[in-house]
PDB file of C-alpha atoms in Angstrom:
ATOM      1  CA  MET X   6     -14.080  19.316  24.756  1.00 54.00           C
ATOM      2  CA  THR X   7     -16.278  16.466  23.627  1.00 59.00           C
ATOM      3  CA  LYS X   8     -15.668  14.002  20.826  1.00 64.00           C
ATOM      4  CA  TYR X   9     -18.690  15.600  19.104  1.00 76.00           C
ATOM      5  CA  TYR X  10     -17.062  19.050  18.952  1.00 76.00           C
ATOM      6  CA  ALA X  11     -17.236  19.295  15.142  1.00 74.00           C
ATOM      7  CA  ALA X  12     -20.937  18.424  14.965  1.00 76.00           C
ATOM      8  CA  GLU X  13     -21.802  20.628  17.951  1.00 82.00           C
ATOM      9  CA  ASN X  14     -20.179  23.590  16.191  1.00 80.00           C
ATOM     10  CA  GLY X  15     -21.737  23.069  12.755  1.00 79.00           C
ATOM     11  CA  ALA X  16     -18.599  21.718  11.064  1.00 78.00           C
ATOM     12  CA  ASN X  17     -18.858  19.185   8.271  1.00 77.00           C
ATOM     13  CA  ASN X  18     -16.976  16.169   9.580  1.00 75.00           C
ATOM     14  CA  SER X  19     -17.910  13.790   6.771  1.00 78.00           C
ATOM     15  CA  LYS X  20     -15.371  11.674   4.893  1.00 79.00           C
ATOM     16  CA  PRO X  21     -13.340  13.984   2.600  1.00 74.00           C
ATOM     17  CA  ASN X  22     -13.074  13.484  -1.136  1.00 73.00           C
ATOM     18  CA  LEU X  23      -9.585  12.090  -1.750  1.00 73.00           C
ATOM     19  CA  ASP X  24      -9.815  11.909  -5.563  1.00 71.00           C
ATOM     20  CA  GLY X  25      -6.406  12.647  -7.012  1.00 67.00           C
ATOM     21  CA  MET X  26      -4.511  11.267  -4.036  1.00 74.00           C
ATOM     22  CA  ALA X  27      -2.096   8.404  -4.674  1.00 77.00           C
ATOM     23  CA  PHE X  28      -0.903   5.924  -2.072  1.00 80.00           C
ATOM     24  CA  ASN X  29       1.664   3.255  -2.872  1.00 83.00           C
ATOM     25  CA  SER X  30       3.145   0.676  -0.518  1.00 87.00           C
ATOM     26  CA  ILE X  31       6.161   0.204  -2.813  1.00 89.00           C
ATOM     27  CA  VAL X  32       9.074   2.469  -1.902  1.00 88.00           C
ATOM     28  CA  PRO X  33      10.150   4.503  -4.945  1.00 86.00           C
ATOM     29  CA  ASP X  34      13.732   4.562  -6.209  1.00 88.00           C
ATOM     30  CA  GLY X  35      16.031   7.532  -5.794  1.00 90.00           C
ATOM     31  CA  GLY X  36      15.586   8.462  -2.146  1.00 94.00           C
ATOM     32  CA  ALA X  37      18.322   9.900   0.049  1.00 97.00           C
ATOM     33  CA  ASP X  38      18.869   9.156   3.747  1.00 97.00           C
ATOM     34  CA  GLY X  39      15.821  10.480   5.542  1.00 97.00           C
ATOM     35  CA  HIS X  40      15.947   8.894   8.979  1.00 97.00           C
ATOM     36  CA  GLU X  41      15.497  12.196  10.795  1.00 97.00           C
ATOM     37  CA  VAL X  42      14.133  15.639  10.070  1.00 96.00           C
ATOM     38  CA  THR X  43      14.156  18.676  12.347  1.00 94.00           C
ATOM     39  CA  MET X  44      12.475  22.021  11.717  1.00 90.00           C
ATOM     40  CA  GLN X  45      12.309  25.218  13.703  1.00 85.00           C
ATOM     41  CA  TYR X  46       9.625  27.640  12.578  1.00 72.00           C
ATOM     42  CA  ALA X  47       9.354  29.954  15.563  1.00 67.00           C
ATOM     43  CA  THR X  48      11.617  31.028  18.410  1.00 66.00           C
ATOM     44  CA  ASP X  49      10.296  28.347  20.734  1.00 70.00           C
ATOM     45  CA  ASN X  50       8.976  25.743  18.312  1.00 80.00           C
ATOM     46  CA  LEU X  51      11.371  22.961  17.412  1.00 87.00           C
ATOM     47  CA  GLU X  52       9.866  19.976  15.556  1.00 91.00           C
ATOM     48  CA  ASN X  53      11.518  16.583  15.058  1.00 97.00           C
ATOM     49  CA  TRP X  54      10.608  13.244  13.468  1.00 98.00           C
ATOM     50  CA  ARG X  55      12.861  10.172  13.768  1.00 98.00           C
ATOM     51  CA  TYR X  56      12.398   7.038  11.703  1.00 98.00           C
ATOM     52  CA  ASP X  57      12.017   3.846  13.730  1.00 98.00           C
ATOM     53  CA  PRO X  58      12.882   0.808  11.540  1.00 97.00           C
ATOM     54  CA  GLY X  59      11.077  -1.571  13.921  1.00 97.00           C
ATOM     55  CA  SER X  60       7.676   0.088  13.505  1.00 97.00           C
ATOM     56  CA  LYS X  61       8.468   1.612  10.085  1.00 96.00           C
ATOM     57  CA  LYS X  62       7.105   4.902  11.440  1.00 98.00           C
ATOM     58  CA  TYR X  63       8.445   8.390  12.099  1.00 98.00           C
ATOM     59  CA  LEU X  64       8.228   9.085  15.818  1.00 98.00           C
ATOM     60  CA  ARG X  65       7.327  12.655  16.763  1.00 97.00           C
ATOM     61  CA  TRP X  66       9.430  14.756  19.146  1.00 97.00           C
ATOM     62  CA  ILE X  67       8.827  18.306  20.415  1.00 94.00           C
ATOM     63  CA  ASP X  68      10.877  20.880  22.246  1.00 93.00           C
ATOM     64  CA  SER X  69      10.893  21.349  25.983  1.00 92.00           C
ATOM     65  CA  LYS X  70      13.293  22.869  28.498  1.00 91.00           C
ATOM     66  CA  ASP X  71      15.267  21.024  31.125  1.00 93.00           C
ATOM     67  CA  ALA X  72      15.793  22.269  34.699  1.00 95.00           C
ATOM     68  CA  ASN X  73      18.618  24.549  33.482  1.00 94.00           C
ATOM     69  CA  GLY X  74      16.500  26.125  30.736  1.00 90.00           C
ATOM     70  CA  LYS X  75      18.306  24.250  27.945  1.00 90.00           C
ATOM     71  CA  VAL X  76      16.105  23.241  25.000  1.00 88.00           C
ATOM     72  CA  ILE X  77      15.699  19.470  24.732  1.00 92.00           C
ATOM     73  CA  LEU X  78      13.524  17.178  22.610  1.00 94.00           C
ATOM     74  CA  ILE X  79      10.919  14.985  24.290  1.00 96.00           C
ATOM     75  CA  PRO X  80       8.472  12.447  22.799  1.00 97.00           C
ATOM     76  CA  LEU X  81       5.081  13.877  21.808  1.00 97.00           C
ATOM     77  CA  VAL X  82       2.539  11.453  23.241  1.00 97.00           C
ATOM     78  CA  ASP X  83      -1.187  10.924  22.813  1.00 96.00           C
ATOM     79  CA  ARG X  84      -2.880  11.977  26.052  1.00 93.00           C
ATOM     80  CA  ASP X  85      -5.492   9.223  25.696  1.00 94.00           C
ATOM     81  CA  ASN X  86      -3.089   6.266  25.544  1.00 95.00           C
ATOM     82  CA  ASN X  87       0.318   7.753  26.440  1.00 96.00           C
ATOM     83  CA  GLN X  88       1.794   6.365  23.177  1.00 97.00           C
ATOM     84  CA  GLN X  89       4.278   8.431  21.190  1.00 98.00           C
ATOM     85  CA  LEU X  90       2.748   9.807  17.999  1.00 98.00           C
ATOM     86  CA  ALA X  91       3.984   7.904  14.943  1.00 98.00           C
ATOM     87  CA  PHE X  92       3.519   8.549  11.217  1.00 97.00           C
ATOM     88  CA  SER X  93       4.186   6.629   8.007  1.00 96.00           C
ATOM     89  CA  ASN X  94       4.928   9.813   6.053  1.00 95.00           C
ATOM     90  CA  VAL X  95       6.155  13.292   6.864  1.00 96.00           C
ATOM     91  CA  ILE X  96       5.709  15.926   4.167  1.00 94.00           C
ATOM     92  CA  ILE X  97       7.290  19.355   4.344  1.00 93.00           C
ATOM     93  CA  ILE X  98       5.971  22.023   2.006  1.00 90.00           C
ATOM     94  CA  TRP X  99       7.337  25.523   1.509  1.00 83.00           C
ATOM     95  CA  ALA X 100       5.013  28.276   2.666  1.00 81.00           C
ATOM     96  CA  HIS X 101       5.010  32.013   3.405  1.00 79.00           C
ATOM     97  CA  TYR X 102       5.305  32.470   7.152  1.00 78.00           C
ATOM     98  CA  GLU X 103       4.705  35.755   8.949  1.00 83.00           C
ATOM     99  CA  THR X 104       4.984  36.509  12.672  1.00 82.00           C
ATOM    100  CA  LEU X 105       2.044  38.672  13.746  1.00 86.00           C
ATOM    101  CA  ASN X 106       3.168  39.820  17.191  1.00 86.00           C
ATOM    102  CA  HIS X 107       6.341  40.777  19.043  1.00 84.00           C
ATOM    103  CA  THR X 108       6.244  37.708  21.343  1.00 82.00           C
ATOM    104  CA  ASP X 109       6.452  35.269  18.390  1.00 74.00           C
ATOM    105  CA  THR X 110       3.281  33.439  19.467  1.00 77.00           C
ATOM    106  CA  MET X 111       0.905  34.358  16.608  1.00 82.00           C
ATOM    107  CA  HIS X 112       1.681  33.457  13.005  1.00 76.00           C
ATOM    108  CA  GLU X 113       0.057  33.414   9.604  1.00 83.00           C
ATOM    109  CA  VAL X 114       1.003  30.700   7.119  1.00 80.00           C
ATOM    110  CA  GLN X 115       0.013  31.006   3.468  1.00 79.00           C
ATOM    111  CA  LEU X 116       0.806  28.704   0.579  1.00 78.00           C
ATOM    112  CA  PRO X 117       2.568  30.650  -2.195  1.00 72.00           C
ATOM    113  CA  GLY X 118       0.426  30.362  -5.305  1.00 75.00           C
ATOM    114  CA  ASN X 119      -0.967  27.012  -6.378  1.00 83.00           C
ATOM    115  CA  SER X 120       2.174  24.843  -6.205  1.00 87.00           C
ATOM    116  CA  GLY X 121       5.667  24.633  -4.813  1.00 89.00           C
ATOM    117  CA  PRO X 122       8.494  22.374  -3.651  1.00 92.00           C
ATOM    118  CA  MET X 123       8.097  19.667  -1.023  1.00 93.00           C
ATOM    119  CA  LEU X 124      10.054  16.940   0.713  1.00 95.00           C
ATOM    120  CA  LEU X 125       8.492  13.534   1.379  1.00 95.00           C
ATOM    121  CA  PHE X 126       9.951  11.430   4.185  1.00 97.00           C
ATOM    122  CA  ARG X 127       8.937   7.759   4.091  1.00 96.00           C
ATOM    123  CA  ASP X 128      10.550   4.415   4.883  1.00 97.00           C
ATOM    124  CA  GLY X 129      13.676   6.151   6.235  1.00 97.00           C
ATOM    125  CA  GLN X 130      14.252   8.001   2.957  1.00 97.00           C
ATOM    126  CA  VAL X 131      13.577  11.510   1.699  1.00 97.00           C
ATOM    127  CA  PHE X 132      12.312  12.384  -1.786  1.00 96.00           C
ATOM    128  CA  GLN X 133      12.088  15.771  -3.497  1.00 95.00           C
ATOM    129  CA  GLY X 134       8.910  16.687  -5.280  1.00 93.00           C
ATOM    130  CA  LYS X 135       6.177  19.257  -5.765  1.00 92.00           C
ATOM    131  CA  TRP X 136       2.855  19.959  -4.091  1.00 90.00           C
ATOM    132  CA  LYS X 137      -0.124  21.297  -5.997  1.00 88.00           C
ATOM    133  CA  GLY X 138      -3.396  22.746  -4.801  1.00 81.00           C
ATOM    134  CA  VAL X 139      -6.325  22.035  -7.091  1.00 65.00           C
ATOM    135  CA  LYS X 140      -9.225  23.820  -5.381  1.00 69.00           C
ATOM    136  CA  THR X 141      -9.404  25.792  -2.141  1.00 68.00           C
ATOM    137  CA  ASN X 142     -11.219  23.101  -0.159  1.00 69.00           C
ATOM    138  CA  ASP X 143      -9.655  20.038  -1.796  1.00 73.00           C
ATOM    139  CA  PRO X 144      -6.641  18.150  -0.443  1.00 79.00           C
ATOM    140  CA  ILE X 145      -3.186  19.143  -1.628  1.00 85.00           C
ATOM    141  CA  GLN X 146      -1.718  16.703  -4.145  1.00 88.00           C
ATOM    142  CA  PHE X 147       1.907  15.575  -4.090  1.00 90.00           C
ATOM    143  CA  PHE X 148       4.126  14.662  -7.065  1.00 89.00           C
ATOM    144  CA  ASP X 149       7.630  13.312  -7.538  1.00 88.00           C
ATOM    145  CA  LYS X 150      10.350  15.167  -9.480  1.00 86.00           C
ATOM    146  CA  ILE X 151       8.963  13.988 -12.826  1.00 86.00           C
ATOM    147  CA  ILE X 152       5.379  14.881 -11.824  1.00 85.00           C
ATOM    148  CA  ASN X 153       4.062  11.370 -11.111  1.00 84.00           C
ATOM    149  CA  PRO X 154       1.481  11.355  -8.294  1.00 84.00           C
TER     150      PRO X 154
END
């Protein structure tokens, strides 16, 4: 796969419109401990993010199996530079999830309606809030409990 895959396949890879998005470097008040989050959304799909205070990033971990077949978590690394993937924010939104086959390898995920609950993990804390979809092709917007962006 080339780095020009999007253009070669007729996809619009231009800068997206981020109107309505809010980014703030100041940590809001009212967060709970959010140093680690783990999710399992399929039989063999365990997801984990761990906050690293040194880098101020959430390091990404994925499931694997050891020699005995036991599920373990290993760092998810970028194949180009062998660095573990790291993120400033992790956002979990509630969605409708349906398994499409008996081997649990094909799934359909749909957002329920135009808004719903979400959790924002940042700076080692977790915050409750809401997500909202404005238009089908626009980015999802995120709001705190009192609906501030």
